[in-house]
GROMACS .gro file of C-alpha atoms in nm:
model
  336
    1UNK     CA    1   8.026   7.747  17.446
    2UNK     CA    2   7.778   7.472  17.369
    3UNK     CA    3   7.863   7.220  17.095
    4UNK     CA    4   7.553   7.317  16.888
    5UNK     CA    5   7.664   7.683  16.893
    6UNK     CA    6   8.014   7.590  16.783
    7UNK     CA    7   7.880   7.383  16.493
    8UNK     CA    8   7.652   7.671  16.390
    9UNK     CA    9   7.943   7.915  16.389
   10UNK     CA   10   8.152   7.674  16.182
   11UNK     CA   11   7.865   7.637  15.933
   12UNK     CA   12   7.822   8.015  15.909
   13UNK     CA   13   8.196   8.051  15.858
   14UNK     CA   14   8.198   7.789  15.584
   15UNK     CA   15   7.914   7.964  15.404
   16UNK     CA   16   8.095   8.297  15.431
   17UNK     CA   17   8.415   8.146  15.289
   18UNK     CA   18   8.218   7.988  15.005
   19UNK     CA   19   8.053   8.321  14.925
   20UNK     CA   20   8.389   8.497  14.933
   21UNK     CA   21   8.549   8.235  14.708
   22UNK     CA   22   8.255   8.256  14.468
   23UNK     CA   23   8.308   8.630  14.461
   24UNK     CA   24   8.670   8.572  14.357
   25UNK     CA   25   8.563   8.392  14.036
   26UNK     CA   26   8.611   8.651  13.768
   27UNK     CA   27   8.313   8.719  13.545
   28UNK     CA   28   8.416   8.629  13.195
   29UNK     CA   29   8.312   8.843  12.897
   30UNK     CA   30   8.582   8.755  12.644
   31UNK     CA   31   8.722   8.420  12.539
   32UNK     CA   32   9.074   8.407  12.388
   33UNK     CA   33   9.119   8.118  12.144
   34UNK     CA   34   9.444   8.018  11.973
   35UNK     CA   35   9.475   7.835  11.640
   36UNK     CA   36   9.713   7.784  11.348
   37UNK     CA   37   9.686   7.826  10.966
   38UNK     CA   38   9.631   7.456  10.897
   39UNK     CA   39   9.328   7.269  10.765
   40UNK     CA   40   9.382   7.045  11.068
   41UNK     CA   41   9.223   7.319  11.276
   42UNK     CA   42   8.941   7.403  11.036
   43UNK     CA   43   8.681   7.363  11.312
   44UNK     CA   44   8.800   7.684  11.478
   45UNK     CA   45   8.759   7.877  11.152
   46UNK     CA   46   8.428   7.717  11.050
   47UNK     CA   47   8.270   7.795  11.389
   48UNK     CA   48   8.400   8.154  11.368
   49UNK     CA   49   8.284   8.203  11.009
   50UNK     CA   50   7.936   8.077  11.100
   51UNK     CA   51   7.925   8.299  11.410
   52UNK     CA   52   7.876   7.995  11.632
   53UNK     CA   53   8.134   8.087  11.899
   54UNK     CA   54   7.963   8.411  12.004
   55UNK     CA   55   7.611   8.277  11.938
   56UNK     CA   56   7.661   7.964  12.151
   57UNK     CA   57   7.855   8.131  12.434
   58UNK     CA   58   7.641   8.445  12.470
   59UNK     CA   59   7.413   8.276  12.726
   60UNK     CA   60   7.717   8.243  12.956
   61UNK     CA   61   7.799   8.615  12.935
   62UNK     CA   62   8.064   8.584  12.663
   63UNK     CA   63   8.015   8.871  12.420
   64UNK     CA   64   8.342   8.839  12.230
   65UNK     CA   65   8.557   8.547  12.115
   66UNK     CA   66   8.898   8.661  11.997
   67UNK     CA   67   9.091   8.426  11.769
   68UNK     CA   68   9.472   8.452  11.780
   69UNK     CA   69   9.675   8.302  11.494
   70UNK     CA   70  10.006   8.128  11.576
   71UNK     CA   71  10.266   7.990  11.330
   72UNK     CA   72  10.307   7.665  11.530
   73UNK     CA   73  10.221   7.496  11.858
   74UNK     CA   74  10.525   7.583  12.077
   75UNK     CA   75  10.470   7.965  12.067
   76UNK     CA   76  10.097   7.903  12.110
   77UNK     CA   77  10.165   7.709  12.430
   78UNK     CA   78  10.404   7.982  12.545
   79UNK     CA   79  10.106   8.219  12.521
   80UNK     CA   80   9.889   7.977  12.719
   81UNK     CA   81  10.161   7.940  12.983
   82UNK     CA   82  10.155   8.320  13.014
   83UNK     CA   83   9.778   8.311  13.070
   84UNK     CA   84   9.695   8.480  12.739
   85UNK     CA   85   9.477   8.197  12.601
   86UNK     CA   86   9.171   8.028  12.749
   87UNK     CA   87   9.147   7.756  12.488
   88UNK     CA   88   9.363   7.644  12.197
   89UNK     CA   89   9.350   7.433  11.885
   90UNK     CA   90   9.699   7.284  11.879
   91UNK     CA   91   9.891   6.962  11.811
   92UNK     CA   92   9.889   6.726  12.109
   93UNK     CA   93  10.269   6.728  12.149
   94UNK     CA   94  10.314   7.102  12.230
   95UNK     CA   95  10.074   7.099  12.528
   96UNK     CA   96  10.240   6.779  12.653
   97UNK     CA   97  10.580   6.953  12.636
   98UNK     CA   98  10.429   7.254  12.811
   99UNK     CA   99  10.268   7.035  13.080
  100UNK     CA  100  10.617   6.906  13.162
  101UNK     CA  101  10.715   7.273  13.204
  102UNK     CA  102  10.424   7.350  13.438
  103UNK     CA  103  10.131   7.439  13.207
  104UNK     CA  104   9.798   7.432  13.392
  105UNK     CA  105   9.567   7.289  13.123
  106UNK     CA  106   9.407   6.970  12.991
  107UNK     CA  107   9.310   6.826  12.653
  108UNK     CA  108   8.929   6.830  12.649
  109UNK     CA  109   8.851   6.706  12.295
  110UNK     CA  110   9.009   6.551  11.990
  111UNK     CA  111   9.036   6.759  11.671
  112UNK     CA  112   9.211   6.562  11.401
  113UNK     CA  113   9.442   6.265  11.340
  114UNK     CA  114   9.727   6.211  11.086
  115UNK     CA  115   9.745   6.469  10.799
  116UNK     CA  116  10.115   6.566  10.766
  117UNK     CA  117  10.344   6.456  10.482
  118UNK     CA  118  10.708   6.409  10.390
  119UNK     CA  119  10.771   6.614  10.075
  120UNK     CA  120  11.104   6.598   9.895
  121UNK     CA  121  11.260   6.785   9.604
  122UNK     CA  122  11.157   6.620   9.273
  123UNK     CA  123  11.517   6.535   9.174
  124UNK     CA  124  11.556   6.330   9.496
  125UNK     CA  125  11.247   6.112   9.443
  126UNK     CA  126  11.437   5.841   9.254
  127UNK     CA  127  11.686   5.804   9.543
  128UNK     CA  128  11.399   5.785   9.793
  129UNK     CA  129  11.216   5.521   9.590
  130UNK     CA  130  11.536   5.313   9.579
  131UNK     CA  131  11.666   5.357   9.937
  132UNK     CA  132  11.363   5.476  10.133
  133UNK     CA  133  11.417   5.674  10.451
  134UNK     CA  134  11.794   5.599  10.442
  135UNK     CA  135  11.819   5.829  10.138
  136UNK     CA  136  11.745   6.119  10.374
  137UNK     CA  137  12.075   6.073  10.559
  138UNK     CA  138  12.283   6.388  10.522
  139UNK     CA  139  11.986   6.589  10.397
  140UNK     CA  140  11.844   6.916  10.529
  141UNK     CA  141  11.487   6.878  10.656
  142UNK     CA  142  11.249   7.164  10.742
  143UNK     CA  143  10.971   7.103  10.990
  144UNK     CA  144  10.807   7.252  11.299
  145UNK     CA  145  11.029   7.328  11.603
  146UNK     CA  146  11.115   7.078  11.880
  147UNK     CA  147  10.814   6.994  12.094
  148UNK     CA  148  10.578   6.993  11.797
  149UNK     CA  149  10.388   6.692  11.657
  150UNK     CA  150  10.589   6.695  11.334
  151UNK     CA  151  10.928   6.721  11.504
  152UNK     CA  152  10.838   6.442  11.747
  153UNK     CA  153  10.711   6.203  11.476
  154UNK     CA  154  11.002   6.286  11.242
  155UNK     CA  155  11.262   6.227  11.517
  156UNK     CA  156  11.105   5.892  11.611
  157UNK     CA  157  11.078   5.781  11.245
  158UNK     CA  158  11.443   5.863  11.175
  159UNK     CA  159  11.562   5.699  11.499
  160UNK     CA  160  11.356   5.385  11.434
  161UNK     CA  161  11.532   5.355  11.097
  162UNK     CA  162  11.887   5.399  11.225
  163UNK     CA  163  11.926   5.769  11.149
  164UNK     CA  164  12.031   5.993  11.438
  165UNK     CA  165  11.810   6.304  11.410
  166UNK     CA  166  12.074   6.506  11.593
  167UNK     CA  167  12.380   6.417  11.385
  168UNK     CA  168  12.281   6.238  11.061
  169UNK     CA  169  12.046   6.505  10.927
  170UNK     CA  170  12.012   6.881  10.960
  171UNK     CA  171  11.663   6.956  11.092
  172UNK     CA  172  11.567   7.321  11.061
  173UNK     CA  173  11.269   7.466  11.251
  174UNK     CA  174  11.039   7.660  11.019
  175UNK     CA  175  10.678   7.756  10.975
  176UNK     CA  176  10.501   7.567  10.693
  177UNK     CA  177  10.504   7.877  10.470
  178UNK     CA  178  10.877   7.927  10.524
  179UNK     CA  179  10.938   7.555  10.462
  180UNK     CA  180  10.745   7.573  10.135
  181UNK     CA  181  10.955   7.872  10.026
  182UNK     CA  182  11.276   7.698  10.134
  183UNK     CA  183  11.215   7.381   9.932
  184UNK     CA  184  11.121   7.601   9.635
  185UNK     CA  185  11.454   7.783   9.673
  186UNK     CA  186  11.635   7.445   9.718
  187UNK     CA  187  11.777   7.563  10.050
  188UNK     CA  188  11.629   7.249  10.209
  189UNK     CA  189  11.592   6.901  10.060
  190UNK     CA  190  11.289   6.774  10.250
  191UNK     CA  191  10.996   6.920  10.442
  192UNK     CA  192  10.755   6.756  10.687
  193UNK     CA  193  10.451   6.980  10.725
  194UNK     CA  194  10.075   6.956  10.788
  195UNK     CA  195   9.801   6.996  10.530
  196UNK     CA  196   9.735   7.192  10.319
  197UNK     CA  197  10.105   7.273  10.267
  198UNK     CA  198  10.211   6.939  10.108
  199UNK     CA  199   9.948   6.988   9.835
  200UNK     CA  200  10.046   7.354   9.791
  201UNK     CA  201  10.412   7.254   9.738
  202UNK     CA  202  10.316   6.983   9.488
  203UNK     CA  203  10.092   7.226   9.298
  204UNK     CA  204  10.387   7.468   9.277
  205UNK     CA  205  10.601   7.187   9.131
  206UNK     CA  206  10.877   7.226   9.389
  207UNK     CA  207  10.827   6.902   9.581
  208UNK     CA  208  10.673   6.555   9.572
  209UNK     CA  209  10.475   6.390   9.852
  210UNK     CA  210  10.640   6.055   9.927
  211UNK     CA  211  10.483   5.954  10.259
  212UNK     CA  212  10.190   6.058  10.475
  213UNK     CA  213  10.228   6.066  10.852
  214UNK     CA  214   9.961   5.797  10.889
  215UNK     CA  215  10.202   5.558  10.711
  216UNK     CA  216  10.472   5.645  10.965
  217UNK     CA  217  10.251   5.628  11.275
  218UNK     CA  218   9.901   5.492  11.189
  219UNK     CA  219   9.610   5.688  11.341
  220UNK     CA  220   9.847   5.912  11.533
  221UNK     CA  221   9.694   6.201  11.723
  222UNK     CA  222   9.759   6.538  11.569
  223UNK     CA  223   9.551   6.835  11.680
  224UNK     CA  224   9.344   6.862  11.995
  225UNK     CA  225   9.142   7.116  12.190
  226UNK     CA  226   9.309   7.236  12.510
  227UNK     CA  227   9.145   7.439  12.788
  228UNK     CA  228   9.326   7.625  13.063
  229UNK     CA  229   9.297   7.493  13.417
  230UNK     CA  230   9.138   7.821  13.525
  231UNK     CA  231   8.863   7.791  13.264
  232UNK     CA  232   8.799   7.428  13.360
  233UNK     CA  233   8.776   7.502  13.733
  234UNK     CA  234   8.593   7.835  13.726
  235UNK     CA  235   8.372   7.806  13.415
  236UNK     CA  236   8.290   7.438  13.352
  237UNK     CA  237   7.965   7.534  13.175
  238UNK     CA  238   8.164   7.733  12.918
  239UNK     CA  239   8.401   7.439  12.865
  240UNK     CA  240   8.105   7.210  12.795
  241UNK     CA  241   7.961   7.455  12.540
  242UNK     CA  242   8.300   7.499  12.369
  243UNK     CA  243   8.318   7.122  12.318
  244UNK     CA  244   7.960   7.113  12.181
  245UNK     CA  245   8.034   7.396  11.936
  246UNK     CA  246   8.355   7.215  11.833
  247UNK     CA  247   8.157   6.893  11.775
  248UNK     CA  248   7.907   7.081  11.556
  249UNK     CA  249   8.187   7.244  11.353
  250UNK     CA  250   8.370   6.915  11.307
  251UNK     CA  251   8.059   6.737  11.181
  252UNK     CA  252   7.994   7.030  10.944
  253UNK     CA  253   8.344   6.989  10.797
  254UNK     CA  254   8.291   6.619  10.737
  255UNK     CA  255   7.951   6.683  10.576
  256UNK     CA  256   8.055   6.989  10.370
  257UNK     CA  257   8.429   6.951  10.288
  258UNK     CA  258   8.418   7.181   9.982
  259UNK     CA  259   8.255   7.466  10.177
  260UNK     CA  260   8.500   7.410  10.464
  261UNK     CA  261   8.788   7.436  10.215
  262UNK     CA  262   8.645   7.766  10.086
  263UNK     CA  263   8.624   7.899  10.443
  264UNK     CA  264   8.988   7.808  10.502
  265UNK     CA  265   9.090   7.975  10.175
  266UNK     CA  266   8.899   8.290  10.275
  267UNK     CA  267   9.054   8.305  10.624
  268UNK     CA  268   9.411   8.229  10.515
  269UNK     CA  269   9.419   8.394  10.173
  270UNK     CA  270   9.477   8.063   9.994
  271UNK     CA  271   9.360   7.931   9.658
  272UNK     CA  272   9.030   7.747   9.715
  273UNK     CA  273   9.090   7.485   9.443
  274UNK     CA  274   9.429   7.395   9.597
  275UNK     CA  275   9.272   7.360   9.942
  276UNK     CA  276   8.995   7.139   9.803
  277UNK     CA  277   9.264   6.924   9.635
  278UNK     CA  278   9.451   6.907   9.966
  279UNK     CA  279   9.141   6.786  10.149
  280UNK     CA  280   9.091   6.518   9.883
  281UNK     CA  281   9.443   6.372   9.908
  282UNK     CA  282   9.528   6.419  10.277
  283UNK     CA  283   9.507   6.125  10.516
  284UNK     CA  284   9.376   6.357  10.791
  285UNK     CA  285   9.059   6.260  10.978
  286UNK     CA  286   8.854   6.530  11.153
  287UNK     CA  287   8.733   6.397  11.488
  288UNK     CA  288   8.610   6.523  11.827
  289UNK     CA  289   8.648   6.216  12.054
  290UNK     CA  290   8.949   6.274  12.286
  291UNK     CA  291   8.976   5.901  12.360
  292UNK     CA  292   9.099   5.845  12.001
  293UNK     CA  293   9.408   6.050  12.081
  294UNK     CA  294   9.507   5.900  12.416
  295UNK     CA  295   9.732   5.612  12.305
  296UNK     CA  296   9.956   5.807  12.068
  297UNK     CA  297   9.960   6.110  12.298
  298UNK     CA  298  10.103   5.890  12.571
  299UNK     CA  299  10.358   5.780  12.309
  300UNK     CA  300  10.450   6.146  12.247
  301UNK     CA  301  10.479   6.198  12.625
  302UNK     CA  302  10.724   5.907  12.636
  303UNK     CA  303  10.929   6.039  12.340
  304UNK     CA  304  10.939   6.393  12.482
  305UNK     CA  305  11.039   6.260  12.824
  306UNK     CA  306  11.316   6.052  12.666
  307UNK     CA  307  11.456   6.354  12.479
  308UNK     CA  308  11.461   6.561  12.801
  309UNK     CA  309  11.519   6.279  13.053
  310UNK     CA  310  11.830   6.421  13.218
  311UNK     CA  311  11.675   6.763  13.277
  312UNK     CA  312  11.339   6.623  13.389
  313UNK     CA  313  11.495   6.371  13.627
  314UNK     CA  314  11.708   6.646  13.781
  315UNK     CA  315  11.384   6.833  13.857
  316UNK     CA  316  11.207   6.521  13.987
  317UNK     CA  317  10.957   6.527  13.698
  318UNK     CA  318  10.786   6.193  13.631
  319UNK     CA  319  10.651   6.077  13.290
  320UNK     CA  320  10.300   6.211  13.230
  321UNK     CA  321  10.003   5.975  13.256
  322UNK     CA  322   9.663   5.997  13.085
  323UNK     CA  323   9.504   6.177  13.381
  324UNK     CA  324   9.782   6.438  13.371
  325UNK     CA  325   9.711   6.518  13.004
  326UNK     CA  326   9.338   6.460  12.942
  327UNK     CA  327   9.010   6.563  13.102
  328UNK     CA  328   8.750   6.370  12.902
  329UNK     CA  329   8.473   6.413  13.160
  330UNK     CA  330   8.304   6.707  12.981
  331UNK     CA  331   8.303   6.521  12.647
  332UNK     CA  332   8.180   6.198  12.801
  333UNK     CA  333   7.892   6.377  12.974
  334UNK     CA  334   7.793   6.546  12.646
  335UNK     CA  335   7.791   6.235  12.427
  336UNK     CA  336   7.660   6.003  12.697
   0.00000   0.00000   0.00000
């Protein structure tokens, strides 16, 4: 067989394989989006309330965007590991924990920094003002489960101040609503939860905010936007549009905070005046630039690796690097 003929057959074969592979890419009509009942993830709710998700994604064949509510990040990432979510608003720590466990996904945009608070029972405030974090030794603290932003920051803060989070305090994993009920019932002494829950607890008179998370870890990453590896590889045009819609929603929140608070209250059945108060006092910043979350996310990756070092090393798992966690290429192309 002549060389030219062989090359032609190879070319025809390559084209056929490409066509077959293209045929394997599933046409996408529905987008599954995860989020949590926190003002940190207001962009998801604002875009949904305005109808922007369906309106912006219709030109790519998406005729339905389903929003799934999760109590915290770890179960949300369990759903993404199972392939049930295409994209998720979530704290940066849960996807990092899930990446160590084999999650196929990347952070594609920033969502929000800081915004959680230490809230303690009013009768313990005097002890805290006198002894600071050491007054928490022996106390029961409610926060999100291991692998979450709040649990990671709380564990580091306690350890940095000589308190063993495993033995010197009793950390109980709870949703923010359950934590608010628990401090009201005095079954826990302290809670560490995201906005708007610190303001809700203060308004109910059952707790006092003594420290914002930005005072513990300045400018720390909190929530981010995560896309599944399948969505990134097979539908990059949809990923780009999701980021653009998220940027538009984020800028709307910053320009119209009172309306954004009313949207949150409507979606979560909360009191609008309390949510507006929360947005006034929180140290949260609503952002969309993923680069603002890289440094502290790598810090979370280090903390999470340290907590699980023995198990990870036994599996040959190495500490995650920026390229393992982030794909900023879509955002960078959008903003130039």
